[in-house]
Amino acid sequence: MQYYSLQDPQHKASFETAVIQGIAPDKGLYFPEQIPSLDPEFITHLHTYTDQEIGYEVIRPFIGDEIPEAALKKIVNDTLHFPFPIQKVTGHTYALELFHGPTLAFKDVGARFMAGCLGYFRRSSNRPVTVLVATSGDTGGAVASGFYNVPGVDVVILYPSKKVSTLQEKQLTTLGGNIRALEVQGTFDDCQRMVKSAFLDADIQSHRQLTSANSINVARWLPQMFYYFLAYKQMKAAHPRLVFAVPSGNFGNICAGMMAAAIGLPVSHFVAATNINDTVPRFMQNGQYEPGKAVPTLSNAMDVADPSNFVRVLQLFGNSLPALKEKFTAYAYTDKDTARTMEQVWKEHHYMLDPHGAVGYLGLQQFLAEAPELTGVFLETAHPVKFEDTAPKAVRDEIHTPPRVMSLYGKEKNATLLPADYDAFKNWLMR
Ligand SMILES: *Cc1c(COP(=O)(O)O)cnc(C)c1O
């Protein structure tokens, strides 16, 4: 499969090049040249396949023969090695739990898949590649865990100081080895800007080979299609007409869901639910794309003012707002809404939401109120324990801590403090 840059459709690259570069030289995001279509028989019989078989069938056409069958199957198997259960919360509302992976967040899937691909492409190279990643919280932990000890790969993670949870910070800063953490005195958008500048900096590029592990990388973005197929597999028997509500920040996850629909998964509608960083909900209302400044919220992994992947969402609909509106709705919620929902859903349904899942739940309820004939699945993107620090008092003590994360709290943080300043970052990278 060839990929083209959304800045310049004439610029094309193989899957391998797209994975290694992360972003096209003209700063455009890579987009697949064709939208494959899956065999309808495969969709009809989805429930007869294992999760790993589904993952392989779904991703194969996006890679073509650039990774041989056996190697790709191994990458998919290593990625989908934990469960993705659906839980009924109430009425027509189901949670798709994506937090059963090593770092308790859905980003484990994209990060592990990308680590597998990069490891494969670098298998006979002797020049190490540096994965640069800006994180608003969860990406960093998932990337650190996914790439830990992958030979030939160094990882540098930038995170906004004091804007990630205690557990998230531990996940970023305690592995050591090939994983380095930079604590930036700024916001996630500052971190992302610094990373983007580094990719365009010829001095750095000649000093180290860089790649990105943000959701702009096709190897992180596309495997997120798996969730939607695995949800459909579990729901299909009883409820064929599905709406997915996705708590959205950088819009990679929901865009993968929409790609899943484009290649043949039957989905009636998508709801993007954001916190007050509501650039996309405002755009859907007035057609003006006006990113403000990122504002910190309870759902901090979605504190993104200028969501990179939204251009891909638009591309899927030929950049037509009316066409997009047929399939896609966006709502925004305040922290007050989020906290109230966490309390209420625990009290009434005994289901513990994390703040991101709560935003998704709210979006789903708002949409289902207008479309009661549909069945809704919201994506529960992180385990509530990751955000225990800021959970409303009424539920905080009810959050249980999975035993495997307990040991993290005792480990020592190891991070380099940097100002939100590109030159400081560049000096550090050029050492
Ligand atoms: C990253 C993240 C999101 C947002 O996903 P995007 O693909 O950036 O829209 C939502 N919830 C959690 C817990 C996350 O870590």
Coordinates of C-alpha atoms and ligand atoms in Angstrom, one line a residue:
M1 CA 0.0 0.0 0.0
Q2 CA 1.2 3.5 -0.9
Y3 CA 0.5 6.5 1.4
Y4 CA 0.3 10.1 0.3
S5 CA 0.8 13.3 2.2
L6 CA -2.3 15.3 2.9
Q7 CA -0.3 18.4 2.1
D8 CA 0.6 17.3 -1.3
P9 CA -1.1 14.2 -2.8
Q10 CA 1.8 13.9 -5.3
H11 CA 4.2 13.0 -2.5
K12 CA 3.9 9.2 -1.9
A13 CA 5.6 6.8 0.3
S14 CA 5.6 3.1 1.1
F15 CA 4.2 1.9 4.4
E16 CA 7.7 1.3 5.7
T17 CA 8.7 4.9 4.8
A18 CA 5.6 6.3 6.3
V19 CA 6.2 4.4 9.6
I20 CA 9.9 5.4 9.8
Q21 CA 9.3 9.1 8.9
G22 CA 6.1 9.4 10.9
I23 CA 5.2 12.6 9.1
A24 CA 5.8 13.5 5.4
P25 CA 8.7 15.9 4.7
D26 CA 6.2 18.6 3.9
K27 CA 4.6 18.2 7.3
G28 CA 1.5 16.5 5.9
L29 CA 0.0 13.4 7.5
Y30 CA 0.2 10.2 5.6
F31 CA -3.1 8.8 4.2
P32 CA -3.6 5.5 2.4
E33 CA -3.8 5.9 -1.3
Q34 CA -6.8 3.4 -1.6
I35 CA -9.5 2.6 0.9
P36 CA -9.5 -1.2 0.9
S37 CA -12.8 -3.1 1.1
L38 CA -13.1 -6.2 3.2
D39 CA -15.0 -9.3 2.0
P40 CA -18.6 -9.0 3.3
E41 CA -18.5 -12.7 4.2
F42 CA -15.7 -11.9 6.6
I43 CA -17.9 -9.3 8.4
T44 CA -20.9 -11.7 8.5
H45 CA -18.8 -14.4 10.1
L46 CA -16.7 -12.1 12.3
H47 CA -17.8 -14.0 15.4
T48 CA -16.2 -17.2 14.2
Y49 CA -12.7 -15.6 14.0
T50 CA -10.2 -15.1 16.9
D51 CA -9.3 -11.6 17.8
Q52 CA -5.8 -12.1 16.3
E53 CA -7.3 -13.4 13.0
I54 CA -9.5 -10.4 12.8
G55 CA -6.6 -8.0 13.5
Y56 CA -4.5 -9.7 10.8
E57 CA -7.3 -9.5 8.1
V58 CA -8.1 -5.9 8.9
I59 CA -4.6 -4.6 8.8
R60 CA -3.1 -6.7 6.0
P61 CA -4.5 -4.6 3.1
F62 CA -2.9 -1.5 4.6
I63 CA 0.5 -3.1 4.6
G64 CA 0.5 -5.2 1.4
D65 CA 3.6 -7.4 1.1
E66 CA 5.9 -5.0 3.0
I67 CA 5.8 -7.3 6.0
P68 CA 5.5 -11.1 5.2
E69 CA 2.6 -13.0 6.5
A70 CA 4.3 -14.8 9.4
A71 CA 6.0 -11.6 10.7
L72 CA 2.8 -9.6 10.5
K73 CA 0.8 -12.4 12.3
K74 CA 3.4 -12.3 15.1
I75 CA 3.1 -8.5 15.4
V76 CA -0.7 -8.7 15.6
N77 CA -0.5 -11.6 18.1
D78 CA 1.9 -9.6 20.3
T79 CA -0.4 -6.6 20.1
L80 CA -3.7 -8.3 20.8
H81 CA -2.6 -10.4 23.8
F82 CA -5.1 -9.0 26.3
P83 CA -9.0 -9.0 26.3
F84 CA -11.3 -6.2 25.0
P85 CA -14.5 -7.0 26.8
I86 CA -17.9 -5.3 26.3
Q87 CA -19.8 -4.6 29.5
K88 CA -23.4 -3.6 29.6
V89 CA -23.8 -0.4 31.7
T90 CA -27.5 0.4 31.2
G91 CA -30.3 0.1 28.6
H92 CA -28.8 0.5 25.2
T93 CA -25.4 1.5 26.5
Y94 CA -22.4 -0.6 26.5
A95 CA -18.8 0.1 27.5
L96 CA -16.0 -1.3 25.3
E97 CA -13.1 -1.7 27.8
L98 CA -9.8 -0.9 26.2
F99 CA -7.8 -0.7 29.4
H100 CA -6.7 -4.3 30.0
G101 CA -3.3 -3.8 28.4
P102 CA 0.1 -3.3 30.1
T103 CA -0.3 0.4 30.8
L104 CA -4.1 0.3 31.4
A105 CA -4.9 2.5 28.4
F106 CA -6.1 1.9 24.9
K107 CA -2.9 3.3 23.4
D108 CA -1.1 0.0 24.2
V109 CA -2.5 -1.4 21.0
G110 CA -1.2 1.3 18.7
A111 CA 2.1 1.5 20.5
R112 CA 2.8 -2.2 20.5
F113 CA 1.8 -2.6 16.9
M114 CA 4.1 0.3 15.9
A115 CA 7.0 -1.1 18.0
G116 CA 6.5 -4.5 16.2
C117 CA 6.6 -2.8 12.7
L118 CA 9.6 -0.6 13.5
G119 CA 11.5 -3.6 15.0
Y120 CA 10.7 -5.5 11.8
F121 CA 11.9 -2.7 9.5
R122 CA 15.0 -2.1 11.5
R123 CA 15.9 -5.8 11.9
S124 CA 19.1 -5.6 9.9
S125 CA 20.1 -1.9 10.4
N126 CA 22.9 -0.9 12.6
R127 CA 22.0 2.8 12.9
P128 CA 19.6 3.3 15.9
V129 CA 16.4 5.3 15.3
T130 CA 15.1 7.7 17.9
V131 CA 11.4 7.6 18.6
L132 CA 10.3 11.1 19.6
V133 CA 6.9 11.4 21.3
A134 CA 4.9 14.2 22.9
T135 CA 2.4 12.9 25.4
S136 CA -0.6 14.4 27.2
G137 CA -0.4 11.4 29.6
D138 CA -1.2 8.0 28.1
T139 CA 0.7 7.9 24.9
G140 CA 4.1 8.1 26.7
G141 CA 3.4 5.2 29.0
A142 CA 2.1 3.0 26.2
V143 CA 5.1 3.9 24.0
A144 CA 7.5 3.4 26.8
S145 CA 6.1 -0.1 27.5
G146 CA 5.7 -1.0 23.9
F147 CA 9.2 0.0 22.8
Y148 CA 11.0 -1.0 26.0
N149 CA 14.0 -3.1 25.0
V150 CA 13.2 -3.1 21.3
P151 CA 16.7 -3.4 19.8
G152 CA 18.0 -0.4 17.7
V153 CA 15.3 1.9 19.0
D154 CA 15.8 4.8 21.5
V155 CA 12.7 6.5 22.9
V156 CA 12.5 10.2 24.0
I157 CA 9.2 11.2 25.7
L158 CA 8.2 14.8 26.3
Y159 CA 5.4 15.4 28.8
P160 CA 3.9 18.5 30.4
S161 CA 5.1 19.0 33.9
K162 CA 2.4 18.5 36.6
K163 CA -0.3 17.9 34.0
V164 CA -0.1 14.1 34.0
S165 CA -1.3 11.9 36.9
T166 CA 1.0 10.3 39.4
L167 CA 0.6 6.8 37.9
Q168 CA 1.1 8.1 34.3
E169 CA 4.3 9.9 35.4
K170 CA 5.6 6.7 37.0
Q171 CA 4.8 4.8 33.8
L172 CA 6.9 7.3 31.8
T173 CA 9.8 7.8 34.0
T174 CA 10.7 4.6 35.8
L175 CA 11.6 2.1 33.0
G176 CA 15.1 3.4 32.2
G177 CA 17.1 1.5 29.6
N178 CA 16.3 2.8 26.1
I179 CA 13.5 5.0 27.4
R180 CA 14.3 8.7 28.3
A181 CA 11.7 11.2 29.8
L182 CA 11.8 15.0 29.4
E183 CA 9.6 16.9 31.8
V184 CA 8.6 20.1 30.0
Q185 CA 7.5 23.2 31.8
G186 CA 4.6 23.9 29.5
T187 CA 1.5 22.3 28.0
F188 CA 1.0 19.3 25.8
D189 CA 0.7 21.6 22.8
D190 CA 4.1 23.0 23.7
C191 CA 5.5 19.5 23.8
Q192 CA 3.9 18.7 20.5
R193 CA 5.2 21.9 18.9
M194 CA 8.8 21.1 20.0
V195 CA 8.5 17.6 18.6
K196 CA 7.2 18.8 15.3
S197 CA 10.0 21.4 15.0
A198 CA 12.6 18.7 15.7
F199 CA 11.3 16.7 12.7
L200 CA 11.9 19.6 10.4
D201 CA 15.3 20.4 11.8
A202 CA 18.1 19.4 9.4
D203 CA 20.8 19.6 12.1
I204 CA 19.0 17.1 14.3
Q205 CA 18.1 14.8 11.4
S206 CA 21.7 14.5 10.4
H207 CA 22.7 13.8 14.0
R208 CA 20.0 11.1 14.7
Q209 CA 17.4 9.4 12.7
L210 CA 14.0 10.4 14.1
T211 CA 10.6 9.0 14.0
S212 CA 7.3 9.8 15.7
A213 CA 5.1 7.5 17.8
N214 CA 2.2 9.9 18.1
S215 CA -1.1 8.9 16.7
I216 CA -0.1 10.7 13.5
N217 CA 2.1 7.6 12.7
V218 CA 0.1 5.3 10.5
A219 CA 1.4 2.3 12.5
R220 CA -0.2 3.7 15.6
W221 CA -3.3 5.1 14.0
L222 CA -4.5 2.2 11.8
P223 CA -4.4 -0.8 14.3
Q224 CA -6.9 1.2 16.4
M225 CA -9.5 -0.1 13.8
F226 CA -9.2 -3.4 15.7
Y227 CA -11.3 -2.1 18.7
Y228 CA -14.4 -1.5 16.5
F229 CA -14.2 -4.9 14.9
L230 CA -13.8 -6.6 18.2
A231 CA -16.8 -4.6 19.6
Y232 CA -18.9 -5.6 16.6
K233 CA -17.9 -9.2 17.0
Q234 CA -19.2 -9.2 20.6
M235 CA -22.3 -7.2 19.9
K236 CA -23.4 -8.5 16.6
A237 CA -25.8 -11.2 17.6
A238 CA -28.3 -9.0 19.4
H239 CA -27.8 -5.5 18.1
P240 CA -26.8 -4.8 14.6
R241 CA -27.3 -1.0 14.5
L242 CA -24.4 0.5 16.4
V243 CA -23.3 4.0 17.3
F244 CA -19.8 4.4 18.7
A245 CA -19.0 7.3 21.1
V246 CA -15.3 8.0 21.4
P247 CA -13.7 10.3 24.0
S248 CA -11.5 12.3 21.7
G249 CA -8.4 14.4 22.0
N250 CA -6.1 14.1 19.0
F251 CA -8.9 12.3 17.1
G252 CA -6.7 9.3 16.1
N253 CA -8.9 6.7 17.7
I254 CA -12.2 7.9 16.3
C255 CA -10.6 8.4 12.9
A256 CA -9.5 4.8 13.0
G257 CA -13.1 3.8 13.8
M258 CA -14.3 5.8 10.8
M259 CA -11.7 4.0 8.7
A260 CA -13.0 0.7 10.0
A261 CA -16.5 1.7 8.7
A262 CA -15.0 2.9 5.4
I263 CA -13.5 -0.6 4.8
G264 CA -16.8 -2.3 5.5
L265 CA -17.7 -2.5 9.2
P266 CA -21.4 -1.7 9.6
V267 CA -21.6 1.3 11.9
S268 CA -24.6 3.8 11.9
H269 CA -22.9 6.7 13.5
F270 CA -19.9 8.1 15.3
V271 CA -20.0 10.5 18.2
A272 CA -16.8 12.4 19.2
A273 CA -17.0 13.5 22.8
T274 CA -14.5 16.1 23.9
N275 CA -13.8 18.1 27.1
I276 CA -13.9 21.9 26.9
N277 CA -11.1 21.7 24.4
D278 CA -13.9 21.8 21.9
T279 CA -12.3 22.9 18.6
V280 CA -14.0 20.1 16.6
P281 CA -17.5 20.5 18.2
R282 CA -17.3 24.2 17.3
F283 CA -16.2 23.4 13.8
M284 CA -19.1 21.1 13.3
Q285 CA -21.5 23.9 14.3
N286 CA -20.1 26.8 12.4
G287 CA -17.6 25.4 9.9
Q288 CA -14.7 27.5 11.3
Y289 CA -11.6 25.6 12.5
E290 CA -10.3 27.8 15.2
P291 CA -8.0 26.0 17.6
G292 CA -7.6 28.0 20.8
K293 CA -5.1 27.3 23.6
A294 CA -5.2 23.9 25.3
V295 CA -6.9 24.1 28.7
P296 CA -6.2 21.5 31.4
T297 CA -9.1 19.3 32.4
L298 CA -9.9 16.1 34.4
S299 CA -9.7 14.1 31.1
N300 CA -6.1 15.3 30.6
A301 CA -5.3 12.8 27.8
M302 CA -7.8 14.8 25.7
D303 CA -6.4 18.3 26.4
V304 CA -5.7 19.0 22.8
A305 CA -6.6 22.3 21.2
D306 CA -5.5 21.4 17.6
P307 CA -6.2 17.8 17.0
S308 CA -3.8 16.5 14.4
N309 CA -5.9 13.7 13.1
F310 CA -9.0 15.7 12.2
V311 CA -7.6 16.4 8.7
R312 CA -7.8 12.6 8.2
V313 CA -11.4 12.5 9.3
L314 CA -12.2 15.3 6.8
Q315 CA -10.3 13.4 4.1
L316 CA -12.4 10.3 4.6
F317 CA -15.4 12.5 3.6
G318 CA -13.8 14.3 0.7
N319 CA -13.5 17.4 2.9
S320 CA -17.2 17.9 2.8
L321 CA -18.8 19.1 6.0
P322 CA -22.3 18.1 5.0
A323 CA -21.1 14.5 4.1
L324 CA -19.3 14.3 7.5
K325 CA -22.4 15.4 9.4
E326 CA -24.3 12.4 8.1
K327 CA -22.0 10.0 10.0
F328 CA -20.4 12.1 12.7
T329 CA -21.5 14.3 15.6
A330 CA -19.3 16.1 18.1
Y331 CA -20.2 17.3 21.6
A332 CA -18.2 18.9 24.4
Y333 CA -18.5 18.6 28.2
T334 CA -17.2 20.4 31.2
D335 CA -15.3 18.9 34.1
K336 CA -18.4 19.4 36.2
D337 CA -20.4 17.2 33.8
T338 CA -17.6 14.7 33.9
A339 CA -17.4 14.4 37.7
R340 CA -21.2 14.4 38.1
T341 CA -21.4 11.5 35.5
M342 CA -18.7 9.5 37.3
E343 CA -20.6 9.7 40.5
Q344 CA -24.0 9.1 39.0
V345 CA -23.0 6.1 36.9
W346 CA -21.4 4.5 39.9
K347 CA -24.4 5.2 42.1
E348 CA -27.0 4.1 39.7
H349 CA -25.3 1.3 37.7
H350 CA -22.3 0.4 39.7
Y351 CA -20.0 1.0 36.8
M352 CA -16.7 2.9 37.5
L353 CA -15.9 5.3 34.7
D354 CA -12.6 7.1 34.3
P355 CA -12.9 10.8 33.3
H356 CA -12.4 10.0 29.6
G357 CA -14.9 7.2 29.5
A358 CA -17.3 9.6 31.4
V359 CA -17.0 12.1 28.5
G360 CA -17.7 9.3 26.0
Y361 CA -20.7 8.1 28.1
L362 CA -22.1 11.6 28.1
G363 CA -21.7 11.9 24.3
L364 CA -23.5 8.6 23.8
Q365 CA -26.4 9.5 26.1
Q366 CA -26.9 12.8 24.3
F367 CA -26.9 11.1 20.9
L368 CA -29.1 8.1 22.0
A369 CA -31.7 10.6 23.3
E370 CA -32.3 11.6 19.7
A371 CA -31.8 8.1 18.2
P372 CA -33.3 5.6 20.7
E373 CA -33.5 2.9 18.0
L374 CA -29.7 2.5 18.0
T375 CA -27.5 0.6 20.4
G376 CA -24.5 2.5 21.7
V377 CA -21.0 1.5 22.6
F378 CA -18.7 4.1 24.3
L379 CA -15.0 3.4 24.5
E380 CA -13.7 3.2 28.0
T381 CA -10.2 4.3 27.1
A382 CA -8.4 4.1 30.5
H383 CA -8.6 2.3 33.8
P384 CA -10.1 4.7 36.5
V385 CA -7.1 4.1 38.7
K386 CA -4.9 6.2 36.3
F387 CA -6.9 9.2 37.3
E388 CA -7.6 8.4 40.9
D389 CA -5.8 11.7 42.0
T390 CA -8.6 13.8 40.5
A391 CA -11.6 11.5 40.8
P392 CA -14.6 13.0 42.7
K393 CA -14.4 12.2 46.4
A394 CA -17.6 10.3 46.4
V395 CA -16.1 7.6 44.2
R396 CA -12.4 7.8 44.8
D397 CA -12.3 5.2 47.6
E398 CA -14.3 2.7 45.4
I399 CA -11.6 2.6 42.7
H400 CA -9.7 -0.6 42.9
T401 CA -6.0 -0.8 42.0
P402 CA -5.0 -3.8 39.9
P403 CA -2.1 -5.6 41.7
R404 CA 0.3 -5.2 38.7
V405 CA 0.4 -1.4 39.0
M406 CA 1.0 -1.3 42.8
S407 CA 4.7 -1.9 42.4
L408 CA 5.1 1.2 40.2
Y409 CA 4.3 3.6 43.0
G410 CA 7.5 2.5 44.8
K411 CA 9.8 3.1 41.8
E412 CA 11.9 6.2 41.5
K413 CA 11.1 8.9 38.9
N414 CA 13.9 9.6 36.5
A415 CA 13.2 12.6 34.2
T416 CA 15.1 15.7 32.8
L417 CA 13.4 19.0 33.5
L418 CA 13.3 21.4 30.4
P419 CA 11.7 24.8 29.8
A420 CA 9.1 24.9 27.0
D421 CA 11.8 26.2 24.6
Y422 CA 12.8 24.6 21.4
D423 CA 16.5 25.6 21.7
A424 CA 16.8 23.9 25.0
F425 CA 15.3 20.8 23.6
K426 CA 17.5 20.9 20.5
N427 CA 20.7 21.2 22.7
W428 CA 19.6 18.2 24.6
L429 CA 19.0 16.1 21.5
M430 CA 22.3 17.2 19.9
R431 CA 24.4 16.1 22.9
Ligands
LIG1 C1 -5.3 9.4 24.1 C2 -6.5 9.2 24.9 C3 -7.7 9.7 24.4 C4 -7.9 10.4 23.2 O1 -7.6 9.6 22.0 P1 -7.3 10.3 20.6 O2 -7.0 9.3 19.7 O3 -6.1 11.2 20.9 O4 -8.5 11.1 20.3 C5 -8.8 9.4 25.2 N1 -8.7 8.7 26.4 C6 -7.6 8.3 26.9 C7 -7.5 7.6 28.2 C8 -6.4 8.6 26.2 O5 -5.2 8.2 26.6

